[in-house]
Coordinates of C-alpha atoms in Angstrom, one line a residue:
I364 CA 39.8 4.1 34.2
K365 CA 37.6 1.3 34.0
I366 CA 38.6 -1.0 31.0
N367 CA 36.0 -4.1 29.9
P368 CA 37.1 -7.1 31.3
I369 CA 37.0 -8.3 27.6
M370 CA 39.5 -6.0 26.3
H371 CA 41.5 -6.2 29.3
Q372 CA 41.7 -10.0 28.8
F373 CA 42.3 -9.1 24.5
L374 CA 45.2 -6.8 25.2
K375 CA 46.8 -9.0 28.2
Q376 CA 46.7 -11.8 25.6
N377 CA 48.1 -9.9 22.3
R378 CA 50.3 -7.9 24.7
E379 CA 53.3 -9.5 22.8
K380 CA 51.7 -8.8 19.5
T381 CA 51.2 -5.4 20.4
K382 CA 55.0 -4.8 21.1
L383 CA 55.6 -6.3 17.4
F384 CA 52.9 -4.2 15.9
I385 CA 54.5 -0.8 17.5
L386 CA 58.1 -2.1 15.7
F387 CA 56.7 -2.9 12.9
T388 CA 55.3 0.2 12.1
F389 CA 57.7 2.2 13.3
I390 CA 60.4 0.4 10.6
V391 CA 57.5 0.9 7.6
T392 CA 57.6 5.0 8.6
F393 CA 61.5 4.5 8.9
S394 CA 61.0 2.9 5.0
L395 CA 58.7 5.7 3.7
L396 CA 61.0 8.4 4.7
L397 CA 63.9 6.9 3.3
T398 CA 62.4 6.4 0.2
V399 CA 60.9 9.9 0.0
V400 CA 64.4 11.6 0.7
F401 CA 66.1 9.2 -1.7
K402 CA 64.0 8.8 -4.3
N403 CA 65.8 11.2 -6.9
D404 CA 69.0 9.0 -6.1
E405 CA 69.8 7.7 -9.2
K406 CA 72.6 5.3 -7.8
I407 CA 69.6 3.9 -5.5
K408 CA 67.0 4.3 -7.7
N409 CA 68.8 2.3 -10.3
K410 CA 70.2 -0.4 -7.6
E411 CA 68.0 -3.1 -7.8
I412 CA 69.9 -5.2 -5.3
N413 CA 67.3 -7.3 -2.7
A414 CA 64.1 -5.6 -4.7
S415 CA 62.4 -8.7 -4.6
F416 CA 63.0 -9.2 -1.0
Q417 CA 61.9 -5.8 -0.2
Y418 CA 58.4 -6.3 -1.9
E419 CA 57.8 -9.7 -0.2
D420 CA 59.0 -8.4 3.2
L421 CA 56.6 -5.8 2.9
T422 CA 53.6 -8.1 2.0
S423 CA 54.1 -10.2 4.9
I424 CA 54.5 -6.9 7.0
K425 CA 51.1 -6.3 5.5
E426 CA 49.7 -9.5 6.0
F427 CA 50.7 -9.7 9.7
L428 CA 49.0 -6.4 10.4
L429 CA 46.1 -7.6 9.2
T430 CA 46.1 -10.3 11.6
L431 CA 46.6 -8.1 14.4
I432 CA 43.7 -6.0 13.0
K433 CA 41.4 -9.1 13.2
S434 CA 39.5 -9.7 16.4
P435 CA 39.3 -13.4 17.6
F436 CA 36.1 -12.5 19.5
I437 CA 33.2 -13.1 17.6
N438 CA 29.6 -11.1 19.1
I439 CA 26.6 -13.6 18.4
N440 CA 23.2 -12.4 19.4
Y441 CA 21.2 -15.9 19.9
E442 CA 17.6 -16.3 20.0
I443 CA 16.3 -19.1 21.7
K444 CA 14.3 -21.7 20.0
S445 CA 11.8 -24.5 21.3
G446 CA 13.8 -27.4 23.1
D447 CA 16.8 -25.5 23.4
S448 CA 19.4 -25.9 26.6
I449 CA 22.4 -24.2 27.6
Q450 CA 24.1 -27.3 26.5
Q451 CA 22.8 -27.8 23.0
I452 CA 23.5 -24.0 22.2
L453 CA 27.1 -23.7 23.2
K454 CA 28.0 -26.7 21.2
K455 CA 26.4 -25.2 17.7
F456 CA 29.2 -22.9 18.3
K457 CA 32.0 -25.3 19.3
V458 CA 32.8 -24.4 22.9
H459 CA 35.0 -26.4 24.9
N460 CA 32.9 -29.0 26.5
N461 CA 34.7 -28.5 30.2
E462 CA 33.7 -24.9 29.7
I463 CA 30.2 -25.9 28.9
Q464 CA 29.9 -27.2 31.6
A465 CA 31.5 -24.1 34.0
V466 CA 28.6 -22.6 32.3
I467 CA 26.1 -24.8 32.9
N468 CA 27.2 -24.7 37.2
Q469 CA 27.1 -21.0 37.2
Y470 CA 23.8 -20.8 35.3
K471 CA 22.4 -23.6 37.7
K472 CA 22.7 -20.9 41.0
Y473 CA 19.7 -19.4 39.3
S474 CA 17.5 -21.2 37.1
N475 CA 17.4 -24.7 35.0
P476 CA 19.8 -24.7 32.2
N477 CA 17.2 -26.9 30.2
Q478 CA 14.2 -25.0 30.4
L479 CA 15.1 -21.5 28.8
L480 CA 12.4 -19.1 27.8
M481 CA 11.8 -19.6 24.1
S482 CA 12.3 -16.4 21.8
N483 CA 14.7 -14.5 24.6
K484 CA 17.8 -13.7 23.2
I485 CA 21.4 -14.8 24.3
D486 CA 24.2 -12.2 24.1
L487 CA 27.4 -14.7 23.0
I488 CA 30.8 -13.5 23.0
I489 CA 33.5 -16.5 22.1
E490 CA 37.0 -16.2 21.5
E491 CA 38.6 -18.5 18.4
N492 CA 41.5 -21.4 19.7
L493 CA 43.2 -21.6 16.4
S494 CA 45.6 -24.3 18.1
E495 CA 43.0 -26.5 19.7
K496 CA 39.9 -25.8 16.4
N497 CA 37.4 -24.7 19.0
Y498 CA 35.8 -21.7 20.9
S499 CA 36.4 -20.2 24.5
I500 CA 33.5 -18.3 26.1
A501 CA 34.6 -14.5 26.8
K502 CA 31.1 -13.7 27.6
F503 CA 27.5 -15.8 27.8
A504 CA 24.5 -13.1 28.7
I505 CA 20.7 -14.6 29.2
P506 CA 17.9 -13.3 30.6
I507 CA 15.8 -15.3 33.1
T508 CA 13.0 -12.9 33.6
K509 CA 11.9 -9.7 32.1
S510 CA 13.9 -7.4 34.8
T511 CA 16.9 -10.1 35.2
T512 CA 19.6 -11.3 33.0
I513 CA 22.4 -13.7 34.4
E514 CA 26.1 -12.6 33.0
I515 CA 28.4 -15.4 32.5
T516 CA 32.2 -14.0 32.3
K517 CA 36.0 -14.5 32.7
D518 CA 37.7 -13.3 35.5
E519 CA 41.2 -11.7 35.2
Q520 CA 42.5 -15.2 35.9
G521 CA 40.7 -16.8 33.4
K522 CA 38.1 -18.5 35.7
I523 CA 34.4 -18.3 34.9
V524 CA 32.4 -16.5 36.9
S525 CA 28.6 -15.4 37.2
R526 CA 26.8 -12.4 38.3
K527 CA 22.5 -11.6 38.6
I528 CA 22.0 -8.3 36.4
I529 CA 18.6 -6.5 37.7
T530 CA 17.5 -3.9 35.1
K531 CA 16.2 -0.8 36.9
L532 CA 12.7 -0.4 37.6
Y533 CA 10.3 2.6 38.3
E534 CA 7.7 2.0 40.5
K535 CA 4.2 3.4 40.0
R536 CA 0.9 2.9 42.6
I537 CA -2.3 2.6 40.3
L538 CA -5.7 2.4 40.8
S539 CA -8.2 0.3 39.4
E540 CA -12.2 -0.5 39.8
N541 CA -15.1 -2.5 37.7
V542 CA -18.3 -3.5 37.8
I543 CA -18.9 -7.4 37.7
K544 CA -21.0 -8.5 34.8
N545 CA -19.6 -12.1 34.7
N546 CA -17.1 -12.8 37.0
L547 CA -14.0 -11.7 38.3
Y548 CA -11.6 -12.8 36.1
S549 CA -12.7 -11.1 33.1
S550 CA -14.0 -7.8 34.8
A551 CA -10.4 -7.4 36.2
I552 CA -8.9 -8.4 32.8
E553 CA -11.4 -5.6 30.9
A554 CA -10.0 -3.2 33.9
K555 CA -6.5 -3.7 32.6
I556 CA -4.9 -5.8 36.0
N557 CA -2.2 -8.3 35.2
P558 CA -2.8 -11.9 35.9
D559 CA -0.4 -12.1 38.8
T560 CA -2.4 -9.4 40.8
I561 CA -5.7 -11.0 40.0
I562 CA -4.5 -14.0 41.5
E563 CA -3.7 -12.6 44.4
F564 CA -6.5 -10.4 45.0
A565 CA -8.6 -13.3 44.6
R566 CA -6.2 -15.3 47.5
I567 CA -7.1 -12.5 49.5
F568 CA -11.0 -12.6 49.1
G569 CA -11.0 -16.4 48.8
F570 CA -11.0 -16.7 52.8
E571 CA -14.4 -14.5 52.7
I572 CA -15.9 -15.0 49.7
D573 CA -17.1 -18.3 47.2
F574 CA -16.2 -16.7 43.7
Q575 CA -18.3 -19.4 42.5
R576 CA -22.0 -19.1 44.9
D577 CA -21.2 -15.4 46.2
I578 CA -20.5 -13.1 43.2
R579 CA -23.6 -11.3 41.8
E580 CA -24.2 -9.7 38.7
N581 CA -23.3 -5.7 39.1
D582 CA -20.7 -6.4 42.2
Y583 CA -18.1 -4.1 42.1
F584 CA -14.5 -3.6 43.2
K585 CA -11.8 -1.4 43.8
I586 CA -7.9 -1.8 44.4
I587 CA -4.4 -0.2 44.7
Y588 CA -1.4 -1.5 43.7
D589 CA 1.9 -1.6 42.5
K590 CA 3.1 -1.9 39.2
Y591 CA 6.7 -2.0 38.0
F592 CA 7.9 -0.6 34.5
D593 CA 11.7 -0.1 32.9
E594 CA 13.3 2.8 31.5
N595 CA 11.2 2.3 28.3
G596 CA 8.0 2.9 30.2
E597 CA 7.6 -1.2 29.2
F598 CA 5.8 -2.6 32.0
V599 CA 7.8 -5.4 33.8
K600 CA 5.5 -7.3 36.5
S601 CA 2.8 -6.6 39.4
G602 CA 3.8 -5.4 42.9
S603 CA 2.2 -5.5 46.3
I604 CA -1.7 -5.3 46.9
H605 CA -2.1 -2.1 48.9
Y606 CA -5.7 -1.9 49.6
A607 CA -8.6 -4.1 48.4
H608 CA -12.8 -3.5 48.5
M609 CA -15.4 -5.6 47.7
S610 CA -19.0 -5.3 46.9
V611 CA -20.2 -8.3 47.0
N612 CA -23.9 -9.9 47.2
G613 CA -25.0 -7.1 49.7
R614 CA -21.8 -7.3 51.4
E615 CA -19.0 -4.6 51.7
I616 CA -15.5 -5.7 52.7
T617 CA -12.1 -3.5 52.7
L618 CA -9.1 -5.0 53.5
Y619 CA -5.1 -3.4 54.0
K620 CA -2.0 -4.6 53.5
F621 CA -0.4 -4.1 57.1
G622 CA 3.2 -5.1 57.5
D623 CA 6.9 -5.0 56.0
D624 CA 7.1 -6.6 52.6
K625 CA 8.6 -9.9 54.0
N626 CA 5.8 -10.3 56.6
Y627 CA 2.4 -8.6 56.1
S628 CA -1.2 -9.5 56.0
Y629 CA -4.3 -8.2 55.3
F630 CA -6.5 -6.9 57.7
D631 CA -10.3 -5.7 58.0
I632 CA -11.4 -1.6 59.4
N633 CA -11.2 -3.6 62.7
G634 CA -7.9 -5.1 62.4
K635 CA -9.1 -8.4 61.9
S636 CA -6.6 -10.5 59.8
V637 CA -8.8 -12.1 57.3
E638 CA -6.1 -15.0 56.2
K639 CA -7.2 -18.4 57.9
A640 CA -5.3 -22.1 57.6
L641 CA -7.2 -22.8 54.4
M642 CA -9.0 -20.8 51.7
K643 CA -12.9 -21.4 50.5
T644 CA -11.9 -22.2 47.0
P645 CA -8.7 -22.9 45.5
I646 CA -10.1 -21.7 42.1
N647 CA -11.1 -18.8 40.4
G648 CA -14.0 -18.5 38.3
A649 CA -15.1 -22.0 38.1
R650 CA -18.6 -23.6 38.8
L651 CA -19.4 -25.8 41.2
S652 CA -20.3 -29.1 39.5
S653 CA -20.1 -32.1 42.3
S654 CA -20.9 -31.8 45.9
F655 CA -19.5 -33.6 48.5
G656 CA -21.6 -36.8 49.4
M657 CA -23.4 -39.4 47.9
R658 CA -24.0 -39.7 44.0
K659 CA -23.9 -41.6 41.0
H660 CA -20.4 -42.0 39.7
P661 CA -20.8 -40.2 36.1
I662 CA -18.1 -42.9 34.4
L663 CA -19.0 -46.1 36.9
G664 CA -22.3 -45.5 37.1
F665 CA -23.3 -46.9 40.7
N666 CA -23.7 -45.0 43.8
K667 CA -20.4 -44.2 45.5
K668 CA -19.6 -41.3 48.4
H669 CA -18.0 -38.7 46.3
T670 CA -15.3 -37.2 49.0
G671 CA -14.1 -34.1 47.4
T672 CA -15.9 -30.9 45.8
D673 CA -15.4 -31.1 42.0
F674 CA -15.1 -27.6 40.3
A675 CA -15.9 -27.1 36.6
A676 CA -13.4 -24.9 34.9
P677 CA -11.5 -24.2 31.4
S678 CA -8.7 -26.8 30.9
E679 CA -5.5 -24.8 31.9
T680 CA -7.0 -22.8 34.7
P681 CA -4.5 -21.7 37.2
I682 CA -4.9 -24.0 40.4
M683 CA -3.7 -22.5 43.7
A684 CA -2.7 -24.2 46.9
S685 CA -5.3 -23.3 49.7
G686 CA -2.9 -23.2 52.1
S687 CA 1.0 -22.8 52.9
G688 CA 2.6 -26.5 53.7
T689 CA 4.9 -29.3 52.2
I690 CA 4.0 -31.1 48.9
V691 CA 3.8 -34.5 49.8
L692 CA 2.8 -36.4 46.8
A693 CA 3.2 -34.8 43.2
K694 CA 2.1 -37.6 40.9
W695 CA 0.1 -40.4 39.0
C696 CA -2.9 -41.2 40.7
G697 CA -5.0 -43.6 38.7
G698 CA -8.3 -42.6 38.2
G699 CA -7.4 -39.1 40.1
G700 CA -5.1 -38.6 37.0
N701 CA -2.3 -36.2 37.9
C702 CA -2.9 -35.1 42.1
I703 CA -0.9 -33.2 44.3
K704 CA -1.2 -33.8 48.1
I705 CA -0.5 -31.0 50.6
K706 CA 0.1 -31.4 54.1
H707 CA -0.4 -27.7 55.7
N708 CA 0.1 -29.0 59.6
S709 CA -0.5 -31.7 61.9
T710 CA -4.0 -31.0 61.1
Y711 CA -5.2 -30.1 57.7
E712 CA -4.3 -32.0 54.5
T713 CA -5.7 -31.2 51.2
I714 CA -5.3 -33.3 47.7
Y715 CA -5.9 -31.6 44.2
A716 CA -6.8 -34.3 41.6
H717 CA -7.2 -34.7 37.4
M718 CA -4.9 -31.7 36.7
K719 CA -3.8 -31.6 33.1
S720 CA -0.1 -30.9 34.5
F721 CA 1.7 -29.3 37.4
A722 CA 3.1 -26.0 37.6
R723 CA 7.1 -25.9 37.5
G724 CA 8.7 -27.2 40.0
M725 CA 5.8 -28.9 41.9
K726 CA 7.3 -32.2 43.5
K727 CA 7.3 -34.0 46.7
G728 CA 9.0 -31.9 49.7
K729 CA 8.5 -28.6 48.3
K730 CA 6.8 -25.9 50.8
V731 CA 4.4 -23.6 48.9
R732 CA 2.5 -20.6 50.4
Q733 CA -1.1 -20.1 50.1
G734 CA -2.5 -18.9 47.3
E735 CA 1.1 -20.1 44.9
I736 CA 0.0 -21.7 41.6
I737 CA 0.4 -25.6 41.9
G738 CA -1.2 -26.8 38.6
Y739 CA -3.5 -26.3 35.9
V740 CA -7.1 -27.5 35.5
G741 CA -7.3 -30.9 33.2
S742 CA -9.2 -33.9 32.5
T743 CA -6.9 -36.6 33.4
G744 CA -7.9 -39.7 35.3
M745 CA -11.3 -40.9 35.2
S746 CA -13.1 -37.8 34.0
T747 CA -15.7 -36.6 32.0
G748 CA -14.6 -33.5 31.2
P749 CA -12.1 -30.1 32.4
H750 CA -12.3 -29.9 36.4
L751 CA -10.8 -30.3 39.6
H752 CA -11.7 -32.5 42.2
Y753 CA -10.7 -30.9 45.8
E754 CA -10.6 -32.7 48.9
V755 CA -9.6 -31.7 52.5
V756 CA -8.7 -34.0 55.2
V757 CA -8.9 -33.5 58.7
N758 CA -7.0 -35.6 61.4
G759 CA -7.1 -37.9 58.6
K760 CA -10.6 -38.0 57.5
K761 CA -12.4 -36.2 54.3
V762 CA -14.7 -33.6 55.2
N763 CA -16.8 -31.3 53.3
S764 CA -14.6 -28.2 52.5
Q765 CA -17.7 -25.9 51.7
K766 CA -19.1 -26.6 55.0
L767 CA -15.6 -26.4 56.8
K768 CA -15.4 -24.0 59.7
L769 CA -12.4 -22.3 59.9
P770 CA -10.4 -21.1 62.6
S771 CA -10.7 -17.3 62.5
G772 CA -7.2 -14.8 61.9
K773 CA -5.1 -13.1 64.2
V774 CA -6.7 -9.9 65.8
L775 CA -4.3 -6.8 66.5
K776 CA -4.3 -5.6 69.9
D777 CA -2.4 -2.3 71.9
N778 CA 0.5 -0.9 70.1
E779 CA 0.0 -3.2 66.9
R780 CA -3.6 -1.8 66.6
K781 CA -2.8 1.9 66.8
L782 CA 0.0 1.7 64.0
F783 CA -2.1 0.0 62.0
E784 CA -5.3 2.8 62.6
V785 CA -2.9 5.0 61.8
H786 CA -1.4 3.1 58.3
R787 CA -5.5 2.9 57.9
I788 CA -6.0 6.6 57.5
K789 CA -3.1 7.5 55.7
T790 CA -4.2 4.9 53.0
D791 CA -7.8 6.1 52.9
V792 CA -6.4 9.8 52.3
L793 CA -4.5 8.3 49.7
I794 CA -7.4 6.5 48.1
A795 CA -9.0 9.7 48.2
E796 CA -6.4 11.6 46.4
M797 CA -6.3 9.0 43.7
F798 CA -9.3 9.1 43.4
A799 CA -9.8 13.5 43.0
E800 CA -6.7 12.7 40.2
K801 CA -8.6 10.3 38.3
K802 CA -11.7 12.6 38.3

């Protein structure tokens, strides 16, 4: 039989008290029996020897039994508030400093202890230390995502340990489609597609389509992707895109995911990968507001070469890394405001300026993947309004990103091509079945 670790610890710590509890229970029971048997005996009834002592003794036994029944453990369901950290929360409940640090050290394995998710609830169990007038940790369970909780407890030796608990998720394959009336993002939201999936969709097609100039009203898209739900049917997260199609300005582009979950790419019907060194545009739903080349500077007032491309977009619009690489700069850049520079390889570098803020964890030395959100549109530095200033550097020279011809993607050959054709046919059959069910 498995015993709850907290109950096991409670029994272990109170073993001696339990023995006394059994002994005194026996004494009380035996005394009651004697009282019943001899209650009519006038000799015993009239004796007053030790009467007051017996009353006081029974009172002491009662108080002792109540002490045993009262658990030293306190269960707290704490809601995380703005600005809370693990240290601040545990200090509120007078947890011993050494244990606070041990809990923080365990939590650091999974996430930042100073950046907790506001409004989430912590399941906290603490044990009172009467001699030291503080508390010890018995359990500290905190969600770090919608489907993952970190549980920190004590093992049998009293050492603080941790584990990651993954909520069981149920996968469902979804077919979504819509006609584009304004822009891809708003039309995808209307089709109830999660923002994370929209960003991935834009990343995939970002190699082939300029979302600012190519999209026309009444263009069309359809997509098959995974959604994950918990045991209550609540949506938790989106999964992979398996198939994506766009009808854009007279062009039909169909893409298939091919490969395993850790190493995959997206290929067209001819087995050619759409992924190139850099995406055409690192932002979705933006308007090209200033091209590369000579222009009158909007603030300085004189003609000056514009060494990048400006994309006007609402403040806080996500900005993606246009290619995989390493961040070599993430700081305030004077007139450029908050900016990030990414080195993709020995040839390509990209620069993103005037950001309102950086995405979480973006700093010098961090490796990013293509399409990953690195920051958000702002108007920091010398700027007249919210926009992204985007630069591409090739072999140390700044070039026009909109006219840059990038290397073609991988082309599947031989056995890989055969496997892809089988996969493509199976996907097409799946799409036909899903459309039939939808009707």
